[in-house]
PDB file of C-alpha atoms in Angstrom:
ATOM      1  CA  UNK M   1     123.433 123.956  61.712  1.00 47.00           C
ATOM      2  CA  UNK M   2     120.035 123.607  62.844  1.00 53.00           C
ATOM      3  CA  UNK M   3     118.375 119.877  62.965  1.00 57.00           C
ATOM      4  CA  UNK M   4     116.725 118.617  60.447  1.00 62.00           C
ATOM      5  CA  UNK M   5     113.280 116.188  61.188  1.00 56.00           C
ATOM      6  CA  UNK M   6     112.351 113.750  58.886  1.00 60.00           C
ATOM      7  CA  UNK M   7     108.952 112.753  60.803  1.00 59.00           C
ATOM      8  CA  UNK M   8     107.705 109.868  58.460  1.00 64.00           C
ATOM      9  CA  UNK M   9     110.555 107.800  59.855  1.00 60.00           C
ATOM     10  CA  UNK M  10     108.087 107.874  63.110  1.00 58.00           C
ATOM     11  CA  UNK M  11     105.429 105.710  60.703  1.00 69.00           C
ATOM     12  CA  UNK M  12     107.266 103.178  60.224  1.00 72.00           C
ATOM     13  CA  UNK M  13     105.980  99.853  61.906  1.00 76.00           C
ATOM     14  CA  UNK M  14     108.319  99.294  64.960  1.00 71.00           C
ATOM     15  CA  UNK M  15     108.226 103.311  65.723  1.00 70.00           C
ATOM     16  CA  UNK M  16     104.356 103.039  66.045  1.00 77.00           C
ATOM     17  CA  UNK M  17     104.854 100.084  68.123  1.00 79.00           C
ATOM     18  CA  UNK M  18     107.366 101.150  70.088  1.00 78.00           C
ATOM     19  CA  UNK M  19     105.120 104.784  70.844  1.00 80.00           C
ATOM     20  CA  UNK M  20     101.981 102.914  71.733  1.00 84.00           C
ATOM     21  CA  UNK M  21     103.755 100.122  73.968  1.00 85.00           C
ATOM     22  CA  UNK M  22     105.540 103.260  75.648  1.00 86.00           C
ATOM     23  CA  UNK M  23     102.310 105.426  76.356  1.00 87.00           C
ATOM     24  CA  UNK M  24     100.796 102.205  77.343  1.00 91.00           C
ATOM     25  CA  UNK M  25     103.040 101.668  80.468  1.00 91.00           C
ATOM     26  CA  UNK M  26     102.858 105.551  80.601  1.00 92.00           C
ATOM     27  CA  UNK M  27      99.323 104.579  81.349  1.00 93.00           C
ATOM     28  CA  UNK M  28      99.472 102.098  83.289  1.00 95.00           C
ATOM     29  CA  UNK M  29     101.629 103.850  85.534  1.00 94.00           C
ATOM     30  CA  UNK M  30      98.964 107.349  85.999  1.00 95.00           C
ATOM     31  CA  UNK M  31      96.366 104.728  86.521  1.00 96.00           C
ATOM     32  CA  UNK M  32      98.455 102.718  89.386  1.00 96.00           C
ATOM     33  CA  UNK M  33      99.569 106.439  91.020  1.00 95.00           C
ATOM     34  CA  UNK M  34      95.660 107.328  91.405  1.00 96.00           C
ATOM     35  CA  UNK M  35      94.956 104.324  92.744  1.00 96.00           C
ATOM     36  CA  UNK M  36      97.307 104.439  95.404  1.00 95.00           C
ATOM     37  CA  UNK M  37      95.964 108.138  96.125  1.00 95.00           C
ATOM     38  CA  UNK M  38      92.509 106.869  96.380  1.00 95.00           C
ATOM     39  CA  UNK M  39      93.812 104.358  98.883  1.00 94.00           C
ATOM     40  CA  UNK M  40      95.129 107.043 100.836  1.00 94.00           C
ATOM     41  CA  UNK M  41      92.166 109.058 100.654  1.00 95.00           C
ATOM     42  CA  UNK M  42      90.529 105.989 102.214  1.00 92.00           C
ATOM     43  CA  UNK M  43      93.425 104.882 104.570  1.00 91.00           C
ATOM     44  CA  UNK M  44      92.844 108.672 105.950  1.00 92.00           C
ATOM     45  CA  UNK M  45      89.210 108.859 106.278  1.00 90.00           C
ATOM     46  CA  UNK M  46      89.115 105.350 107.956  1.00 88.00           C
ATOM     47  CA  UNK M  47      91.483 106.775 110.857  1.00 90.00           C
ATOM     48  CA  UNK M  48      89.027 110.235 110.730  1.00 91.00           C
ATOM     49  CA  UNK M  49      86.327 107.786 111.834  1.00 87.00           C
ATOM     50  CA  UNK M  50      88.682 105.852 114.379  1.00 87.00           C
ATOM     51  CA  UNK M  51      89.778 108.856 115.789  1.00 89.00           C
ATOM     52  CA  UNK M  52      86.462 110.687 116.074  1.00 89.00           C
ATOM     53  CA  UNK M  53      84.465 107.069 117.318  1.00 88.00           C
ATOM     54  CA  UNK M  54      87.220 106.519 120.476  1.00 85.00           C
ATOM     55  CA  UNK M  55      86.618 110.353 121.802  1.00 86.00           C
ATOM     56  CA  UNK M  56      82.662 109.715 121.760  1.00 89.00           C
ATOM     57  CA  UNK M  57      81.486 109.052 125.252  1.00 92.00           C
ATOM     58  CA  UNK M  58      81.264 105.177 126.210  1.00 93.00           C
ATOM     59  CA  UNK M  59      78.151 103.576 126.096  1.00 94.00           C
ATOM     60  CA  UNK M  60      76.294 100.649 126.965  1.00 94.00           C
ATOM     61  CA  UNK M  61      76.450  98.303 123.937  1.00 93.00           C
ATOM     62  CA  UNK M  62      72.703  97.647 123.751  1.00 91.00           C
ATOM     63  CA  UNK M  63      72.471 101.193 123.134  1.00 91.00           C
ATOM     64  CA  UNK M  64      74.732 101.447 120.631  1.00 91.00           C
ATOM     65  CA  UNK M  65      73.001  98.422 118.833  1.00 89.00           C
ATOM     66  CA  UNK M  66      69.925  99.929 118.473  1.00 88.00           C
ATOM     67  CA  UNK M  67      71.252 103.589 117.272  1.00 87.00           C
ATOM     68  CA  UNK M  68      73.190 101.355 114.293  1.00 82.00           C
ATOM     69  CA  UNK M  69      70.529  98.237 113.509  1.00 76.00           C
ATOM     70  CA  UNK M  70      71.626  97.190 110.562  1.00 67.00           C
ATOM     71  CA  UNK M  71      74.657  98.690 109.919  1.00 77.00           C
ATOM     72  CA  UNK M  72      77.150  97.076 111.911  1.00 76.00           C
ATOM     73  CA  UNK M  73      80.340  98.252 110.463  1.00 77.00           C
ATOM     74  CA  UNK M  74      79.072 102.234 112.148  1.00 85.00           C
ATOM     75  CA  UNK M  75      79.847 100.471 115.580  1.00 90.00           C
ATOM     76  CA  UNK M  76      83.412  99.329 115.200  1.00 89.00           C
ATOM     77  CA  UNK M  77      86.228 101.049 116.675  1.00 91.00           C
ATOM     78  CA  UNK M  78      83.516 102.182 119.658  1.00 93.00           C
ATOM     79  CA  UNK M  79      83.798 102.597 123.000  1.00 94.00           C
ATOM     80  CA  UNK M  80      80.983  99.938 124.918  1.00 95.00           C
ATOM     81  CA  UNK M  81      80.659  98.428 128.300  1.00 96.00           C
ATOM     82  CA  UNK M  82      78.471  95.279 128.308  1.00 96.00           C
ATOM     83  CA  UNK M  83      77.654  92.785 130.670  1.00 96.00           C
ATOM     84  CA  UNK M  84      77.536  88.643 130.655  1.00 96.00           C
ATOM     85  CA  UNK M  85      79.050  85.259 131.404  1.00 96.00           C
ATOM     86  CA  UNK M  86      81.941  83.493 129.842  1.00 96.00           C
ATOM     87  CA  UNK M  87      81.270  80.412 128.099  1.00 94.00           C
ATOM     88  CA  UNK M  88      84.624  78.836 129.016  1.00 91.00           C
ATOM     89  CA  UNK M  89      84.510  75.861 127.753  1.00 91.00           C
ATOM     90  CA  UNK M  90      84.378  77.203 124.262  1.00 93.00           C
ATOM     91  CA  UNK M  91      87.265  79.178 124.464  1.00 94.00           C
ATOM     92  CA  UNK M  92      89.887  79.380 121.686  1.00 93.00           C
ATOM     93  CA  UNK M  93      93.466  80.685 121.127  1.00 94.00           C
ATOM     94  CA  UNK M  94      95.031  82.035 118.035  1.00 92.00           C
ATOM     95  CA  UNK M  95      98.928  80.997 117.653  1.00 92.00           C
ATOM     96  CA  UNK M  96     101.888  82.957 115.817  1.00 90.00           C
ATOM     97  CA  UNK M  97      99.825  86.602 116.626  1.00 91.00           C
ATOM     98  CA  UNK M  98     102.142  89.987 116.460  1.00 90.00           C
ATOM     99  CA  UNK M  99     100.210  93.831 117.187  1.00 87.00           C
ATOM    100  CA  UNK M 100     103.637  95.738 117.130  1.00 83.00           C
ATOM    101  CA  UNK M 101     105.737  94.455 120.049  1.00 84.00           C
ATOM    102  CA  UNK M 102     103.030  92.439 121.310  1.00 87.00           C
ATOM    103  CA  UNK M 103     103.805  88.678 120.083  1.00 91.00           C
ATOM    104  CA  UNK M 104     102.026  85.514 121.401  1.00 93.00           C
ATOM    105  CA  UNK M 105      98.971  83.573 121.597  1.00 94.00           C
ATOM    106  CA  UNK M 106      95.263  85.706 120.889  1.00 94.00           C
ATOM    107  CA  UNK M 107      92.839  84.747 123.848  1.00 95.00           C
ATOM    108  CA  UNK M 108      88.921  84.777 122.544  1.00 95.00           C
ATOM    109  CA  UNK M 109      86.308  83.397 124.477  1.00 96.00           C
ATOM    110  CA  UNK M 110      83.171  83.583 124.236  1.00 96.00           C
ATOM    111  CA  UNK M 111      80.015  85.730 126.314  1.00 97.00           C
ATOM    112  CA  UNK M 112      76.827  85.130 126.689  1.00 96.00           C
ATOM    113  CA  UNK M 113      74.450  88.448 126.619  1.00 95.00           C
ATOM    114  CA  UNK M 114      71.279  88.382 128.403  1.00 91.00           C
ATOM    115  CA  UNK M 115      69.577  88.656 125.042  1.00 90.00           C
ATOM    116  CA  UNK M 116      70.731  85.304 124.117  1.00 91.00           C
ATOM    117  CA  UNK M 117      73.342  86.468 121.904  1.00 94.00           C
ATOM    118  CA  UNK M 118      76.941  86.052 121.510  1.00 96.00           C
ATOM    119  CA  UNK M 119      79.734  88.236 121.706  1.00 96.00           C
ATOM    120  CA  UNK M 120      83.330  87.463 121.143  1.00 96.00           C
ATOM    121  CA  UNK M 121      85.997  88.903 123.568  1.00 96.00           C
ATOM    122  CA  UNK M 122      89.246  89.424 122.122  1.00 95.00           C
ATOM    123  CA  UNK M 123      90.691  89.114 126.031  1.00 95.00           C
ATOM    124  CA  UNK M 124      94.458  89.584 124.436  1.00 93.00           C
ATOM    125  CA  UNK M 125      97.935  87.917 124.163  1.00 94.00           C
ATOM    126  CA  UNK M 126      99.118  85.142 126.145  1.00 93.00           C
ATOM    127  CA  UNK M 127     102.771  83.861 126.122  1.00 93.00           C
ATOM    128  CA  UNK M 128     103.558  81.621 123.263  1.00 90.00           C
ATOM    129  CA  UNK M 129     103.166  78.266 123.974  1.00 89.00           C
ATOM    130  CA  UNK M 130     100.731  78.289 126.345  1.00 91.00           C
ATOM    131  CA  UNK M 131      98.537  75.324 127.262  1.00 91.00           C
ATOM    132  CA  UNK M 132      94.896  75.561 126.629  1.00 82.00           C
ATOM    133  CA  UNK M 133      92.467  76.338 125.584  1.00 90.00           C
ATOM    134  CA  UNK M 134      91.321  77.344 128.474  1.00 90.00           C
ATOM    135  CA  UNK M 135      94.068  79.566 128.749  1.00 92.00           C
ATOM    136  CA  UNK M 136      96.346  77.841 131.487  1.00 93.00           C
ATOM    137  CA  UNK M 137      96.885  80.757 134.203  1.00 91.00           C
ATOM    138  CA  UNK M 138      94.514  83.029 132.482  1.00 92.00           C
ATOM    139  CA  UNK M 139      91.266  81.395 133.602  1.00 92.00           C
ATOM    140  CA  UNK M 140      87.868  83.655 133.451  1.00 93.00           C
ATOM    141  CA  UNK M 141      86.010  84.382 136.704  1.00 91.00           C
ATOM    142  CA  UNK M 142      82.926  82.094 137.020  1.00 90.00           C
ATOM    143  CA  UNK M 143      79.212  83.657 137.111  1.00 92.00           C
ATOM    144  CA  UNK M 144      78.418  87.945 135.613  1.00 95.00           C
ATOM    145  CA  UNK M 145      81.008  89.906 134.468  1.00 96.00           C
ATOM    146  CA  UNK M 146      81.077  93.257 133.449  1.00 96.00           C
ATOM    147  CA  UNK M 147      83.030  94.711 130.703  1.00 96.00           C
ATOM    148  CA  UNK M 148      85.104  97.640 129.169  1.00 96.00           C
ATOM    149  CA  UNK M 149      86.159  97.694 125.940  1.00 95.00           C
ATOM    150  CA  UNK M 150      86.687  98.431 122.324  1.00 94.00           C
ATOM    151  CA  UNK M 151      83.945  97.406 119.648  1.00 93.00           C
ATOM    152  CA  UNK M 152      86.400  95.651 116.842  1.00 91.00           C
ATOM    153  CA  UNK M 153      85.498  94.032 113.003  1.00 86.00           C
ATOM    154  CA  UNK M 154      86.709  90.721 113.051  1.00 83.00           C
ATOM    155  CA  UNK M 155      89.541  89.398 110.659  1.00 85.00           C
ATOM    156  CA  UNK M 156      88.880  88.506 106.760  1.00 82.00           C
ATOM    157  CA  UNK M 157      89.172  84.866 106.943  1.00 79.00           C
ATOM    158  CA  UNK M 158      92.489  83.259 105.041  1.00 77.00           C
ATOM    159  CA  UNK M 159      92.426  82.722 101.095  1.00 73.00           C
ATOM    160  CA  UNK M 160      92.842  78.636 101.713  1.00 75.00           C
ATOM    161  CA  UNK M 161      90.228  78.895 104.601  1.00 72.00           C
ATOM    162  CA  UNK M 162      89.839  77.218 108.096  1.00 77.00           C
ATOM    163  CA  UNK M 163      89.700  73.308 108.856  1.00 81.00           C
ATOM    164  CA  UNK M 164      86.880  72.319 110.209  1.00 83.00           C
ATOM    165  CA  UNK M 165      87.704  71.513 114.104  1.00 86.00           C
ATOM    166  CA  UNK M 166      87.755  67.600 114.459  1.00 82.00           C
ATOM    167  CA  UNK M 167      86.454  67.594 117.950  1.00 81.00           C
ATOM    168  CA  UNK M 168      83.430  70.043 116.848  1.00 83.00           C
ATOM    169  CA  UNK M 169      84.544  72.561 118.578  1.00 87.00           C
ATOM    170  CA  UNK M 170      87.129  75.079 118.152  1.00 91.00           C
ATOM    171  CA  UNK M 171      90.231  75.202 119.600  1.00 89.00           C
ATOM    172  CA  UNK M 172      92.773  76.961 117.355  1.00 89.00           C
ATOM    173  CA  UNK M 173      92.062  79.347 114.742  1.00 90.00           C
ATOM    174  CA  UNK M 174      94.192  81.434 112.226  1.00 90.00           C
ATOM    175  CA  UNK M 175      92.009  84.267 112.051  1.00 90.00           C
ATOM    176  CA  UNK M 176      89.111  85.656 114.160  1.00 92.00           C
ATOM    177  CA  UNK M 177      86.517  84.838 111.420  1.00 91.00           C
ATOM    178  CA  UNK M 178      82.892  85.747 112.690  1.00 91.00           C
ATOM    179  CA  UNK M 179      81.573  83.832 109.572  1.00 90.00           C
ATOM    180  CA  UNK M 180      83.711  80.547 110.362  1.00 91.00           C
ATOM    181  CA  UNK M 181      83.121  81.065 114.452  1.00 92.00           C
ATOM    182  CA  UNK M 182      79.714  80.922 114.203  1.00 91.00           C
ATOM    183  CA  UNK M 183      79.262  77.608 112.314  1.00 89.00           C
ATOM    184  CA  UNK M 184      80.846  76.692 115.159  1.00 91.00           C
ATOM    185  CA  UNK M 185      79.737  78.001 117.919  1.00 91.00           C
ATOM    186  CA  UNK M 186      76.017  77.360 119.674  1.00 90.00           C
ATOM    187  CA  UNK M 187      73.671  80.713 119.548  1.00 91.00           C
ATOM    188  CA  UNK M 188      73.498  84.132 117.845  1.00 92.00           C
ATOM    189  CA  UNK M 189      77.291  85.118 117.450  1.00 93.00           C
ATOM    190  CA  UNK M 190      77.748  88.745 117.475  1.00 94.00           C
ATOM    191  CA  UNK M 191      79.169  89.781 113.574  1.00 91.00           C
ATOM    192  CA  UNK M 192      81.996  91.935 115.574  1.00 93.00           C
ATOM    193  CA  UNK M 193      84.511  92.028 118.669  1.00 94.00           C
ATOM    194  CA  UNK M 194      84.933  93.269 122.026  1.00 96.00           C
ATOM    195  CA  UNK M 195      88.794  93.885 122.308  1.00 95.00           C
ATOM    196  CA  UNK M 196      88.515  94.126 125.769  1.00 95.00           C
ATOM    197  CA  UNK M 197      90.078  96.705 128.154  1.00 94.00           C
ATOM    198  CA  UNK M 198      88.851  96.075 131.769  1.00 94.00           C
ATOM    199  CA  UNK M 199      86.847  93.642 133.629  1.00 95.00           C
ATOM    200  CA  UNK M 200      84.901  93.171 136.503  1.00 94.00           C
ATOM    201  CA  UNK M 201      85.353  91.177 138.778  1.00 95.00           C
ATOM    202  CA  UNK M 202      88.839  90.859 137.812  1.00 91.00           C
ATOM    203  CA  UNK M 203      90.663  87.449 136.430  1.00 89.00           C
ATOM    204  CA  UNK M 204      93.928  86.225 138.956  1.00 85.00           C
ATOM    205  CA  UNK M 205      96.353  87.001 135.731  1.00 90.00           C
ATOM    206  CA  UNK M 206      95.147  88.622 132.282  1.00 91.00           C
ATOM    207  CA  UNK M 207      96.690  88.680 129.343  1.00 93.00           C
ATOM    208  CA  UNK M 208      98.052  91.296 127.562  1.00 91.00           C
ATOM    209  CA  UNK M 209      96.156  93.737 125.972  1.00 91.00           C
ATOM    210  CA  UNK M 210      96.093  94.581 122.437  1.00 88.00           C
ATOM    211  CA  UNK M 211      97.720  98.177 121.892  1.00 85.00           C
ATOM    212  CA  UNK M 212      96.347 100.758 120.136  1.00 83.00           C
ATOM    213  CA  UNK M 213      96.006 100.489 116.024  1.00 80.00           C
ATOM    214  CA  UNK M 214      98.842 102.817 114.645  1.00 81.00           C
ATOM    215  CA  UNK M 215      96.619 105.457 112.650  1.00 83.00           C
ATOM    216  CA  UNK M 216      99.385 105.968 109.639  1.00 85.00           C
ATOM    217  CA  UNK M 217      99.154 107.484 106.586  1.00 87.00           C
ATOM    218  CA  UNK M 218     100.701 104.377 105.660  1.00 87.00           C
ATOM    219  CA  UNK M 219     103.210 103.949 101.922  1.00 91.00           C
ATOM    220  CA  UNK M 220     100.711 105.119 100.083  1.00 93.00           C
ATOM    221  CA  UNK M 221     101.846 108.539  99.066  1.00 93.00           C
ATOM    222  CA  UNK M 222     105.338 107.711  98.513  1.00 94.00           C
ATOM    223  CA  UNK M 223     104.046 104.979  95.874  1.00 94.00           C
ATOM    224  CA  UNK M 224     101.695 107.403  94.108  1.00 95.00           C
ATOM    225  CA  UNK M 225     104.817 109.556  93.903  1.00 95.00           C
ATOM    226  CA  UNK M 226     107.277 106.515  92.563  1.00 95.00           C
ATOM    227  CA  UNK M 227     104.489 105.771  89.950  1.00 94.00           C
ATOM    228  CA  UNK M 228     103.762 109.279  88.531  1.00 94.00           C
ATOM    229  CA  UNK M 229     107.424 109.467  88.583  1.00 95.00           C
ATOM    230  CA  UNK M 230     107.703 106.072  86.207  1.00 93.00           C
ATOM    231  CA  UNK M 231     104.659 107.459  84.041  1.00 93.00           C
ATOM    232  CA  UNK M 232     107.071 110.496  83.402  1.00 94.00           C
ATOM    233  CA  UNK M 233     109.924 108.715  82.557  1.00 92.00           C
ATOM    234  CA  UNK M 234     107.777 106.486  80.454  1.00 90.00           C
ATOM    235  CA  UNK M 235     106.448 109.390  77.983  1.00 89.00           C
ATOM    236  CA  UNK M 236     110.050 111.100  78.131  1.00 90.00           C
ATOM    237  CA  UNK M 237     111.952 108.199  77.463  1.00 87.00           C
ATOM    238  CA  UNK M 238     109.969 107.230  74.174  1.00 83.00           C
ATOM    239  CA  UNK M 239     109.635 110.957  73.235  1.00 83.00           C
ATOM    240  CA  UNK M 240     113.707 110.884  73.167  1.00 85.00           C
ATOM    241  CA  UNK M 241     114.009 107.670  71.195  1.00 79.00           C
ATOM    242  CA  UNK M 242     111.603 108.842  68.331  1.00 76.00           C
ATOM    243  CA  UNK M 243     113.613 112.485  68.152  1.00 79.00           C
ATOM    244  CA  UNK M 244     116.811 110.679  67.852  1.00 78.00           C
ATOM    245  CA  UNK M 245     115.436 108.433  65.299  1.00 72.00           C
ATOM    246  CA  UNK M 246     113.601 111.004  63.066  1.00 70.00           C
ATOM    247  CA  UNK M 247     116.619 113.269  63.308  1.00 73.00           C
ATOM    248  CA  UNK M 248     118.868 110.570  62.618  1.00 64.00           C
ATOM    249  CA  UNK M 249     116.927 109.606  59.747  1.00 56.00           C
ATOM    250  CA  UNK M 250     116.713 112.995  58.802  1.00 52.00           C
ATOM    251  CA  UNK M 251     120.915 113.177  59.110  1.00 54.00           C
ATOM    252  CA  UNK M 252     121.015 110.222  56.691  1.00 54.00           C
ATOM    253  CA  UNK M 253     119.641 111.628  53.965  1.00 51.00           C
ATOM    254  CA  UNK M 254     121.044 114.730  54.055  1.00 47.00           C
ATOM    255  CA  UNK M 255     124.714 113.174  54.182  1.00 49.00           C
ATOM    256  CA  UNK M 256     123.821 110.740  51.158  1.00 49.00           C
ATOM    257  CA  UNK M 257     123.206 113.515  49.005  1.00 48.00           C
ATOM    258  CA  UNK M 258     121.439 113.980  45.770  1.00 48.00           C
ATOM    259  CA  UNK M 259     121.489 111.230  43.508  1.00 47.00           C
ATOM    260  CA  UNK M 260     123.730 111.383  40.037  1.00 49.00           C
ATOM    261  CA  UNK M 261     122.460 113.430  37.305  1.00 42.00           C
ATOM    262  CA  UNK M 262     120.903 111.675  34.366  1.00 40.00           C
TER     263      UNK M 262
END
């Protein structure tokens, strides 16, 4: 026997709320997978622009200054060389710091350019624990250095922010916050890192280097995928219910039969 419909069950209050509350999540769902593809399509271009910065030839950083006044976030992820003097006594560590098996203590101290500005070298990892700052065993040499590195974008500073240092100076710090650092710090403070790679004259013992960002496609697919997937099950699911429910409506009536004859 073919199934019988009886579609005006599907106007009845909790039907209509139950389809709109279904195609809402339905919704919701679409909307969360395209933003996770959009973050993809970002995560993806950002490495493009890694990738095609670090095989550009290195350059000196005043250089690369001038070619991007103004827009600063074009010179991250840059090859530079640059030359200066540590300003050792305003040297500061970062504790609890892990870039893949790297774990330990972030080194940053300050240089002074011959422009009077100031850049902030990301020097690397130290053991955990380690005296300072001045890094204990990891001491800068004294007078011009020259420098090899990475150009990097800072950290975004943490949601609760960072105390002020008692002592006016800082001495440990959660994130490398260029904003924070250069309340802090005396002169022009460079709104970027050097995550430095080589140095000249050498120190007696440097610390570890930071490795390599892992250029990753990241979760993002598999989460589009997860919430198209939900958005499917979503309009499925409360197409089902309101079949079964007109058709058992439908059933109902049929098995009730006409009503007695006058």
């Amino acid at each position: 026997m073919t199934d019988r419909y009886d579609l005006s069950t599907l106007k009845r209050p909790r039907w209509v709320l139950a389809t709109v509350v279904g195609l809402g999540f339905a919704i919701l769902f679409l909307f969360l997978g395209l933003w996770q593809l959009e973050r993809l399509d970002e995560r993806q271009t950002r490495n493009a622009a890694i990738i095609a910065r670090s095989d550009e030839p290195v350059r000196p950083l005043a250089g690369l200054i001038a070619d991007h006044e103004g827009n600063e976030d074009r010179l991250a992820h840059r090859r530079t060389t640059v030359v200066g003097t540590y300003r050792t006594d305003e040297e500061f560590l970062s504790v609890g710091r892990v870039y893949g098996d790297v774990v330990g203590t972030l080194v940053v101290t300050p240089l002074d350019l011959e422009d009077g500005s100031v850049l902030m070298v990301v020097r690397g990892v130290a053991p955990s624990g380690i005296a300072g700052p001045p890094a204990v065993g990891y001491e800068v040499p004294r007078g011009p250095v020259a420098l090899e590195g990475i150009i990097g974008e800072g950290e975004a500073p943490l949601r609760i922010g960072e105390a002020d240092p008692p002592s006016g100076t800082i001495e440990s710090i959660s994130r490398i916050d260029l904003a924070f650092i250069d309340a802090w710090v005396e002169g022009d403070v460079l709104q970027f890192t050097l995550l430095l790679d080589a140095q000249s004259p050498p120190s007696a013992a440097e610390p570890t280097r930071i490795p390599p960002e892992e250029l990753s496609d990241g979760s993002h697919l598999g989460y589009a995928i997860q919430w198209f997937a939900f958005a499917v099950i979503a309009v499925v699911g409360v197409a089902a219910l309101l079949r079964r429910a007109a058709r058992t409506n439908a059933t109902n009536e049929v098995s009730e039969g006409p009503g007695p004859l006058a």
